Amino acid sequence: MADDNLDQIIDMPEQSDMINDARTQAKYAVEHFKVESQISNYIKKFFDEKYGPNWHCVVGKHFNSYSSYESKRYMFFYEGQMAILLYKMG
């Protein structure tokens, strides 16, 4: 399901905790880590532990992506000025 807001694209179950977890963990990571690789590593590890392995997380201010993902396991959004792409594949 694509959201009408162009600043976010969400394909996750609406009734699950995944969307809230993604936003909450991203906010924490952006506030506590200064390096983008540390932010993405933190979010990825959280999702691997809670929702099973093979999550991927890309964080940055400027990047493009073209990727495949499992159905209902994709989210692109902003936390402040940082773009966050989170998806599961594999």
Coordinates of C-alpha atoms in Angstrom, one line a residue:
M1 CA 0.0 0.0 0.0
A2 CA 1.5 3.3 -1.0
D3 CA 0.8 6.2 1.3
D4 CA -0.5 9.5 -0.3
N5 CA 2.4 11.4 1.4
L6 CA 5.4 11.4 -0.9
D7 CA 7.7 11.6 2.0
Q8 CA 6.8 8.1 3.0
I9 CA 6.0 4.8 1.3
I10 CA 4.6 2.1 3.5
D11 CA 3.9 -1.5 2.6
M12 CA 3.5 -3.1 6.0
P13 CA 0.4 -4.5 7.8
E14 CA -1.6 -1.6 9.3
Q15 CA -2.6 -3.7 12.3
S16 CA 1.0 -4.7 13.2
D17 CA 3.6 -3.0 15.5
M18 CA 6.1 -2.8 12.6
I19 CA 5.3 0.7 11.5
N20 CA 5.4 2.1 15.1
D21 CA 8.6 0.1 15.8
A22 CA 10.2 1.5 12.7
R23 CA 9.4 5.1 13.6
T24 CA 10.3 4.7 17.3
Q25 CA 13.6 2.9 16.7
A26 CA 14.6 5.4 13.9
K27 CA 13.9 8.3 16.2
Y28 CA 16.0 6.8 18.9
A29 CA 18.8 5.9 16.6
V30 CA 19.0 9.3 14.9
E31 CA 19.1 11.0 18.4
H32 CA 21.8 8.7 19.8
F33 CA 24.1 7.9 16.8
K34 CA 25.9 10.4 14.6
V35 CA 27.1 8.1 11.8
E36 CA 24.6 6.8 9.3
S37 CA 26.0 3.3 9.3
Q38 CA 25.5 3.1 13.1
I39 CA 21.9 4.3 12.7
S40 CA 21.1 1.7 10.0
N41 CA 22.9 -1.1 12.0
Y42 CA 20.8 -0.3 15.1
I43 CA 17.5 -0.4 13.2
K44 CA 18.4 -3.6 11.2
K45 CA 19.4 -5.4 14.4
F46 CA 16.2 -4.4 16.2
F47 CA 14.1 -5.7 13.3
D48 CA 16.1 -8.9 12.9
E49 CA 15.7 -9.7 16.6
K50 CA 12.0 -8.9 16.8
Y51 CA 10.7 -9.9 13.3
G52 CA 13.2 -12.5 12.2
P53 CA 16.3 -12.2 10.0
N54 CA 17.1 -10.7 6.7
W55 CA 16.0 -7.1 7.2
H56 CA 18.0 -4.4 5.3
C57 CA 18.2 -0.8 6.3
V58 CA 19.6 2.1 4.3
V59 CA 20.0 5.5 6.0
G60 CA 21.2 8.8 4.5
K61 CA 20.4 12.2 3.2
H62 CA 20.9 11.4 -0.5
F63 CA 20.5 8.0 -2.1
N64 CA 18.5 6.1 -4.7
S65 CA 17.2 2.5 -4.4
Y66 CA 15.7 -0.1 -6.6
S67 CA 15.1 -3.3 -4.6
S68 CA 12.9 -6.3 -4.3
Y69 CA 11.3 -7.1 -1.0
E70 CA 8.9 -9.4 0.7
S71 CA 5.2 -8.4 0.5
K72 CA 4.1 -6.2 3.5
R73 CA 7.8 -5.7 4.6
Y74 CA 8.8 -2.3 3.2
M75 CA 8.9 1.2 4.6
F76 CA 10.6 4.4 3.4
F77 CA 10.2 7.5 5.6
Y78 CA 12.1 10.4 7.0
E79 CA 13.2 11.0 10.6
G80 CA 14.2 14.6 10.6
Q81 CA 16.4 15.2 7.6
M82 CA 17.5 11.5 7.5
A83 CA 15.8 9.2 4.9
I84 CA 15.3 5.7 6.1
L85 CA 14.6 2.7 3.9
L86 CA 13.7 -0.5 5.7
Y87 CA 12.8 -3.8 4.0
K88 CA 12.9 -7.5 4.4
M89 CA 14.2 -9.8 1.7
G90 CA 15.6 -13.3 1.8

